[in-house]
Amino acid sequence: MSRIPISGTHLSLGCLLISLIAVNGLVGKGMHQSSSHQRNLETNSATGTVGSFPFLMPKVSPQTPDLYLCTPIKVDPTTTYYIVGFNPNATMNTAHHMLLYGCGEPGTTRTTWNCGEMNRATDEDSASPCGPHSSSQIIYAWARDAQKLDLPPGVGFKVGKDSQIKYLVLQVHYAHIDKFKDGSTDDSGVFLDYTEEPRKKLAGTLLLGTDGAIPAMKTEHMETACEINENKVLHPFAYRVHTHGLGKVVSGYRVRSNSDGEQEWLQLGKRDPLTPQMFYNASSTAPIVEGDTIAVRCTMESTRNRVTKVGPTNEDEMCNFYLMYYVDRGETLDMKFCFSQGAPYYYWSNPDTGLHNIPHIEASTL
């Protein structure tokens, strides 16, 4: 296949770019046509059975370092599907990370595009993963040779007819391109396990992250916190952390005030981000309810003689915590993302956060 002429890199806020899913037997007649709108997620399997759909990059050959590349598929609008598992088809030697977005509309009608999240409006080669006036949420994320993820029994991500998710968009971050200089191609992606059998427990993913900067030769805490202000009961079951090379530990907590007005911090997950960046079982599956706060800290240790800013490239940093949860009834959170300004502007200890009784959290406590 000819090389894809895409140039330039743009900031991806919190590594938020996502791609669409495909499963054997679910692809419409237009799957192999050039227009992304012709690639459909359909099914010919009996209701209740689980199928597997390969949602992969269409043999691309990236020629720009730190390129974020997206490809979409359209979900069959006449059927509601439930995604129940994710089996990655990628290695960290090729893909820095992958994200899977659920969109109302894709960012463009192209088969592939440069999908840096914050791109210049005048750059014709770039677009966001989802359309500018479209619903957008992260469904799944992968990095560092993470293994397969199966959702708990009875839990699924709803897509298609009765969902705001009409398209799936796959994003792959290609940090290094040396292996493509000879014209080699890549089909990194994820095999999606899906079913038409309704799931009473609907899955959602909440991404928490920060902006900010890390001083030279210093240890810095990148922190964020968001209150749950929707009348829903969340059952956390998995979490995933993400930083680049300076991350030492990433921790997430449910914060709730007791009857004495003291805030109690319950750990949801804590991980060295330089281990496989897969979804791990949550440290606590205790429900999260309206009025609770979810707080995240990334401990960063810099040995660089320069400031390191949050950004999309391998020379930048990120502080991300993905919380996967399900609800027993109704729909998942309207809130999909939660970001702070990060250091040196935002800390848990700032007077206006309302947080207190903050635990002492260091990398050495892993």
Coordinates of C-alpha atoms in Angstrom, one line a residue:
M1 CA 0.0 0.0 0.0
S2 CA 1.2 3.5 -0.7
R3 CA 2.4 5.7 2.1
I4 CA -0.1 8.0 3.8
P5 CA 1.1 11.6 3.3
I6 CA 0.3 13.0 6.8
S7 CA 2.6 15.6 8.3
G8 CA 2.8 17.6 11.5
T9 CA 2.1 16.7 15.1
H10 CA -0.5 18.2 17.4
L11 CA -1.3 18.1 21.1
S12 CA -3.5 15.1 22.2
L13 CA -5.2 16.2 25.4
G14 CA -4.5 13.3 27.8
C15 CA -4.0 10.8 25.0
L16 CA -7.6 11.0 24.2
L17 CA -7.7 9.7 20.6
I18 CA -9.8 6.6 19.9
S19 CA -10.6 4.2 17.0
L20 CA -13.5 2.1 15.9
I21 CA -14.1 -1.6 16.4
A22 CA -14.6 -4.5 14.0
V23 CA -15.6 -8.1 14.6
N24 CA -15.6 -11.2 12.2
G25 CA -19.1 -11.4 10.7
L26 CA -19.9 -7.8 11.7
V27 CA -18.5 -6.0 8.8
G28 CA -20.8 -4.5 6.1
K29 CA -20.2 -4.7 2.4
G30 CA -18.3 -1.4 2.4
M31 CA -15.7 -2.5 4.9
H32 CA -12.9 -2.5 2.3
Q33 CA -14.0 0.6 0.5
S34 CA -12.0 3.8 0.8
S35 CA -14.6 5.9 2.7
S36 CA -14.7 5.4 6.4
H37 CA -18.4 6.0 6.3
Q38 CA -18.7 2.7 4.4
R39 CA -17.2 0.6 7.1
N40 CA -20.0 -0.7 9.2
L41 CA -20.3 -2.8 12.4
E42 CA -23.0 -5.3 11.7
T43 CA -23.8 -8.8 12.9
N44 CA -25.0 -12.1 11.4
S45 CA -24.6 -14.1 14.6
A46 CA -27.5 -15.3 16.7
T47 CA -28.6 -13.2 19.6
G48 CA -26.8 -14.1 22.7
T49 CA -23.6 -15.4 21.1
V50 CA -20.4 -13.6 21.4
G51 CA -18.6 -12.5 18.2
S52 CA -15.1 -11.1 17.7
F53 CA -14.5 -8.2 15.4
P54 CA -10.9 -7.1 14.2
F55 CA -10.8 -3.3 14.4
L56 CA -7.3 -2.7 12.9
M57 CA -5.3 0.0 11.2
P58 CA -5.6 -0.5 7.4
K59 CA -1.9 -1.3 6.8
V60 CA -0.6 2.3 7.4
S61 CA 2.9 3.5 7.0
P62 CA 3.4 6.6 9.2
Q63 CA 6.2 8.9 8.1
T64 CA 6.1 11.5 10.9
P65 CA 7.4 10.8 14.4
D66 CA 4.9 11.1 17.3
L67 CA 2.0 10.8 14.8
Y68 CA -1.5 10.2 16.2
L69 CA -3.4 8.3 13.5
C70 CA -7.2 7.5 13.6
T71 CA -9.4 5.2 11.6
P72 CA -13.2 4.8 12.1
I73 CA -16.1 2.4 11.6
K74 CA -19.8 3.0 11.6
V75 CA -21.9 0.8 13.9
D76 CA -25.0 -0.8 12.3
P77 CA -27.7 1.8 13.3
T78 CA -30.5 -0.8 13.3
T79 CA -29.1 -2.9 16.1
T80 CA -27.8 -2.4 19.7
Y81 CA -24.6 -4.1 20.5
Y82 CA -22.7 -4.7 23.8
I83 CA -18.9 -4.8 23.8
V84 CA -17.8 -7.3 26.5
G85 CA -14.1 -7.7 25.8
F86 CA -11.0 -6.2 24.2
N87 CA -8.1 -8.3 22.8
P88 CA -5.2 -6.0 21.6
N89 CA -3.3 -6.7 18.5
A90 CA -0.2 -4.5 19.1
T91 CA 3.2 -4.4 20.6
M92 CA 4.9 -1.5 22.3
N93 CA 7.8 -1.8 19.8
T94 CA 5.4 -0.4 17.2
A95 CA 2.6 1.5 19.0
H96 CA 3.2 3.8 21.9
H97 CA -0.5 3.6 22.9
M98 CA -3.9 3.0 21.5
L99 CA -7.3 4.5 22.4
L100 CA -10.8 3.6 21.3
Y101 CA -13.3 6.4 21.1
G102 CA -17.1 6.2 20.9
C103 CA -18.5 9.0 18.8
G104 CA -21.8 10.3 17.5
E105 CA -19.9 11.3 14.3
P106 CA -16.2 10.8 13.3
G107 CA -13.8 13.7 13.0
T108 CA -13.7 13.3 9.2
T109 CA -15.0 11.1 6.4
R110 CA -11.5 9.9 5.6
T111 CA -10.3 6.3 6.1
T112 CA -7.3 7.5 8.2
W113 CA -6.3 10.9 9.5
N114 CA -4.0 12.8 11.8
C115 CA -6.0 13.0 15.0
G116 CA -4.0 15.2 17.4
E117 CA -6.8 16.3 19.8
M118 CA -5.9 20.0 19.7
N119 CA -5.0 20.7 16.1
R120 CA -4.8 23.9 14.1
A121 CA -8.1 24.8 12.3
T122 CA -6.1 25.6 9.2
D123 CA -4.4 22.2 9.0
E124 CA -6.4 20.2 6.3
D125 CA -4.6 17.0 7.3
S126 CA -5.9 17.0 10.9
A127 CA -9.1 16.4 12.7
S128 CA -10.2 15.3 16.2
P129 CA -11.3 11.7 16.7
C130 CA -14.9 12.7 17.0
G131 CA -16.8 15.4 15.2
P132 CA -16.8 18.9 16.7
H133 CA -20.5 18.8 17.6
S134 CA -20.6 15.1 18.3
S135 CA -20.8 13.1 21.6
S136 CA -17.3 11.8 22.5
Q137 CA -16.1 9.3 25.1
I138 CA -13.2 6.9 25.7
I139 CA -14.1 3.3 25.8
Y140 CA -10.8 1.5 26.0
A141 CA -7.1 2.3 26.2
W142 CA -3.9 0.2 25.8
A143 CA -0.1 0.6 26.1
R144 CA 3.1 -1.2 27.1
D145 CA 2.0 -4.7 25.9
A146 CA -1.1 -4.9 28.0
Q147 CA -3.0 -8.1 27.8
K148 CA -6.7 -8.9 27.0
L149 CA -9.5 -7.3 29.0
D150 CA -12.7 -9.2 29.7
L151 CA -15.6 -7.3 31.4
P152 CA -17.3 -8.8 34.4
P153 CA -20.3 -11.1 33.8
G154 CA -23.4 -9.1 32.7
V155 CA -21.4 -5.9 31.9
G156 CA -21.0 -4.3 28.5
F157 CA -20.4 -1.0 26.6
K158 CA -23.6 -0.2 24.7
V159 CA -23.1 0.9 21.1
G160 CA -25.4 1.3 18.0
K161 CA -29.1 1.8 17.8
D162 CA -30.0 2.7 21.4
S163 CA -26.7 4.4 22.2
Q164 CA -25.1 7.8 21.6
I165 CA -22.1 5.8 20.1
K166 CA -22.8 5.5 16.4
Y167 CA -19.2 5.3 15.3
L168 CA -16.1 3.7 16.8
V169 CA -12.7 5.4 16.2
L170 CA -9.3 3.7 16.8
Q171 CA -6.3 5.9 17.5
V172 CA -2.8 4.7 17.5
H173 CA 0.2 6.8 18.6
Y174 CA 3.3 6.0 16.6
A175 CA 6.1 7.5 18.7
H176 CA 8.9 6.1 16.5
I177 CA 8.8 5.5 12.7
D178 CA 12.2 3.9 11.9
K179 CA 10.6 0.6 11.1
F180 CA 8.4 2.2 8.4
K181 CA 11.3 3.9 6.5
D182 CA 11.5 0.9 4.1
G183 CA 7.8 1.1 3.3
S184 CA 6.6 -1.4 5.9
T185 CA 3.0 -1.2 7.1
D186 CA 1.1 -1.7 10.3
D187 CA -2.2 -3.2 11.3
S188 CA -2.2 -2.5 15.1
G189 CA -5.6 -2.5 16.7
V190 CA -8.0 -4.5 18.9
F191 CA -10.3 -7.4 18.5
L192 CA -13.7 -6.5 20.0
D193 CA -15.8 -9.2 21.7
Y194 CA -19.5 -8.2 21.3
T195 CA -23.0 -9.6 21.7
E196 CA -26.6 -8.5 20.9
E197 CA -27.8 -10.0 24.2
P198 CA -28.8 -7.0 26.4
R199 CA -26.7 -6.2 29.4
K200 CA -28.4 -4.7 32.4
K201 CA -25.1 -3.4 33.7
L202 CA -23.8 -0.7 31.4
A203 CA -20.1 0.0 31.4
G204 CA -18.5 3.5 31.3
T205 CA -15.0 4.9 31.5
L206 CA -14.1 8.1 33.3
L207 CA -10.7 9.7 32.3
L208 CA -9.0 11.9 34.9
G209 CA -5.9 13.8 34.0
T210 CA -3.9 17.0 34.2
D211 CA -2.2 19.8 32.3
G212 CA 0.9 21.4 33.8
A213 CA 4.7 21.1 33.9
I214 CA 7.4 19.3 35.8
P215 CA 10.4 21.4 36.9
A216 CA 14.0 20.3 36.0
M217 CA 15.6 17.8 38.5
K218 CA 12.6 17.8 40.8
T219 CA 9.9 15.5 42.1
E220 CA 6.4 16.9 41.3
H221 CA 2.9 15.9 42.1
M222 CA 0.4 16.2 39.3
E223 CA -3.1 16.1 40.8
T224 CA -6.8 16.4 39.8
A225 CA -10.1 15.8 41.5
C226 CA -13.8 15.9 40.4
E227 CA -17.0 15.7 42.4
I228 CA -19.7 13.3 41.1
N229 CA -22.7 15.5 40.7
E230 CA -25.1 13.1 38.9
N231 CA -27.7 10.9 40.7
K232 CA -26.1 7.6 39.7
V233 CA -24.4 4.8 41.6
L234 CA -21.1 3.8 40.0
H235 CA -19.6 0.3 40.6
P236 CA -15.8 0.6 39.9
F237 CA -14.2 -2.6 38.6
A238 CA -11.0 -1.7 36.8
Y239 CA -8.5 1.1 36.4
R240 CA -5.6 2.0 34.1
V241 CA -2.8 4.5 34.6
H242 CA -0.7 6.3 31.9
T243 CA 2.4 8.5 32.0
H244 CA 5.5 8.8 29.9
G245 CA 9.0 8.2 31.2
L246 CA 9.0 10.3 34.3
G247 CA 6.0 8.7 36.1
K248 CA 6.8 6.7 39.3
V249 CA 3.4 6.0 40.7
V250 CA -0.2 6.9 39.8
S251 CA -3.0 6.7 42.5
G252 CA -6.7 7.1 42.4
Y253 CA -9.1 7.6 45.4
R254 CA -12.8 7.9 46.3
V255 CA -13.1 10.7 48.8
R256 CA -16.2 10.8 51.0
S257 CA -17.0 12.7 54.2
N258 CA -18.1 10.6 57.2
S259 CA -20.7 11.5 59.8
D260 CA -18.1 13.7 61.6
G261 CA -17.3 15.7 58.5
E262 CA -13.9 14.1 58.1
Q263 CA -13.0 13.0 54.6
E264 CA -12.1 9.4 54.1
W265 CA -9.8 8.4 51.2
L266 CA -10.5 5.0 49.8
Q267 CA -8.0 3.7 47.2
L268 CA -9.4 2.8 43.8
G269 CA -6.1 1.8 42.3
K270 CA -2.3 2.5 42.5
R271 CA 0.3 1.5 40.0
D272 CA 3.8 2.0 38.6
P273 CA 3.0 3.5 35.2
L274 CA 6.1 1.9 33.6
T275 CA 4.6 -1.6 34.0
P276 CA 2.2 -2.9 31.4
Q277 CA -0.5 -0.2 31.1
M278 CA -3.5 -2.5 31.1
F279 CA -6.7 -2.3 33.1
Y280 CA -6.2 -3.9 36.5
N281 CA -8.9 -4.9 39.0
A282 CA -9.9 -2.0 41.2
S283 CA -8.5 -1.9 44.7
S284 CA -12.0 -1.3 46.0
T285 CA -15.4 -2.0 44.3
A286 CA -17.3 0.0 46.9
P287 CA -20.0 2.1 45.2
I288 CA -19.3 5.7 44.2
V289 CA -22.3 8.0 44.6
E290 CA -23.4 11.6 44.1
G291 CA -21.4 13.9 46.3
D292 CA -18.3 11.7 46.3
T293 CA -15.0 13.0 44.8
I294 CA -12.6 11.1 42.7
A295 CA -9.0 12.3 43.2
V296 CA -5.9 11.3 41.3
R297 CA -2.2 11.9 41.8
C298 CA 0.8 11.2 39.6
T299 CA 4.2 11.3 41.2
M300 CA 6.8 12.5 38.6
E301 CA 10.6 12.4 39.1
S302 CA 12.6 14.4 36.6
T303 CA 16.3 13.8 36.0
R304 CA 16.2 16.3 33.0
N305 CA 17.9 19.6 32.9
R306 CA 14.8 21.2 31.5
V307 CA 11.1 21.8 32.3
T308 CA 8.9 18.9 31.0
K309 CA 5.4 20.0 29.9
V310 CA 2.3 17.9 29.5
G311 CA 1.9 17.1 25.8
P312 CA 1.6 14.4 23.2
T313 CA 5.2 13.4 22.4
N314 CA 7.7 11.1 24.1
E315 CA 9.6 14.2 25.2
D316 CA 6.5 15.5 27.0
E317 CA 4.6 14.0 29.9
M318 CA 1.1 12.9 30.7
C319 CA -0.8 12.1 33.9
N320 CA -3.9 10.0 33.3
F321 CA -6.1 7.6 35.3
Y322 CA -8.9 5.7 33.6
L323 CA -11.6 4.4 35.9
M324 CA -13.9 1.7 34.4
Y325 CA -17.2 1.2 36.1
Y326 CA -20.8 0.0 35.6
V327 CA -24.2 1.2 36.6
D328 CA -27.0 -1.2 37.6
R329 CA -29.7 1.0 36.1
G330 CA -30.1 3.8 33.7
E331 CA -27.2 5.3 31.6
T332 CA -23.6 5.9 32.5
L333 CA -22.2 9.3 33.6
D334 CA -22.7 12.3 31.3
M335 CA -19.3 13.3 32.6
K336 CA -16.7 11.5 30.5
F337 CA -13.5 13.5 31.3
C338 CA -12.1 15.4 34.2
F339 CA -8.9 17.5 33.9
S340 CA -7.1 20.0 36.1
Q341 CA -4.5 22.7 35.3
G342 CA -1.9 20.6 37.1
A343 CA 1.3 21.7 38.7
P344 CA 2.3 24.4 39.5
Y345 CA -1.2 25.8 39.6
Y346 CA -3.5 23.0 40.9
Y347 CA -2.9 20.8 43.9
W348 CA -5.2 18.9 46.2
S349 CA -4.0 21.2 49.0
N350 CA -5.2 24.4 47.4
P351 CA -7.8 26.1 49.6
D352 CA -10.5 26.1 47.0
T353 CA -10.5 22.3 46.3
G354 CA -12.4 21.5 49.5
L355 CA -10.1 18.5 50.1
H356 CA -8.6 17.7 53.5
N357 CA -7.2 14.7 55.5
I358 CA -5.1 14.1 52.4
P359 CA -3.1 10.8 52.8
H360 CA 0.7 10.8 52.5
I361 CA 1.4 9.2 49.1
E362 CA 4.8 8.6 47.7
A363 CA 6.3 6.3 45.1
S364 CA 8.1 4.3 47.9
T365 CA 4.7 3.1 49.2
L366 CA 4.0 0.9 46.2

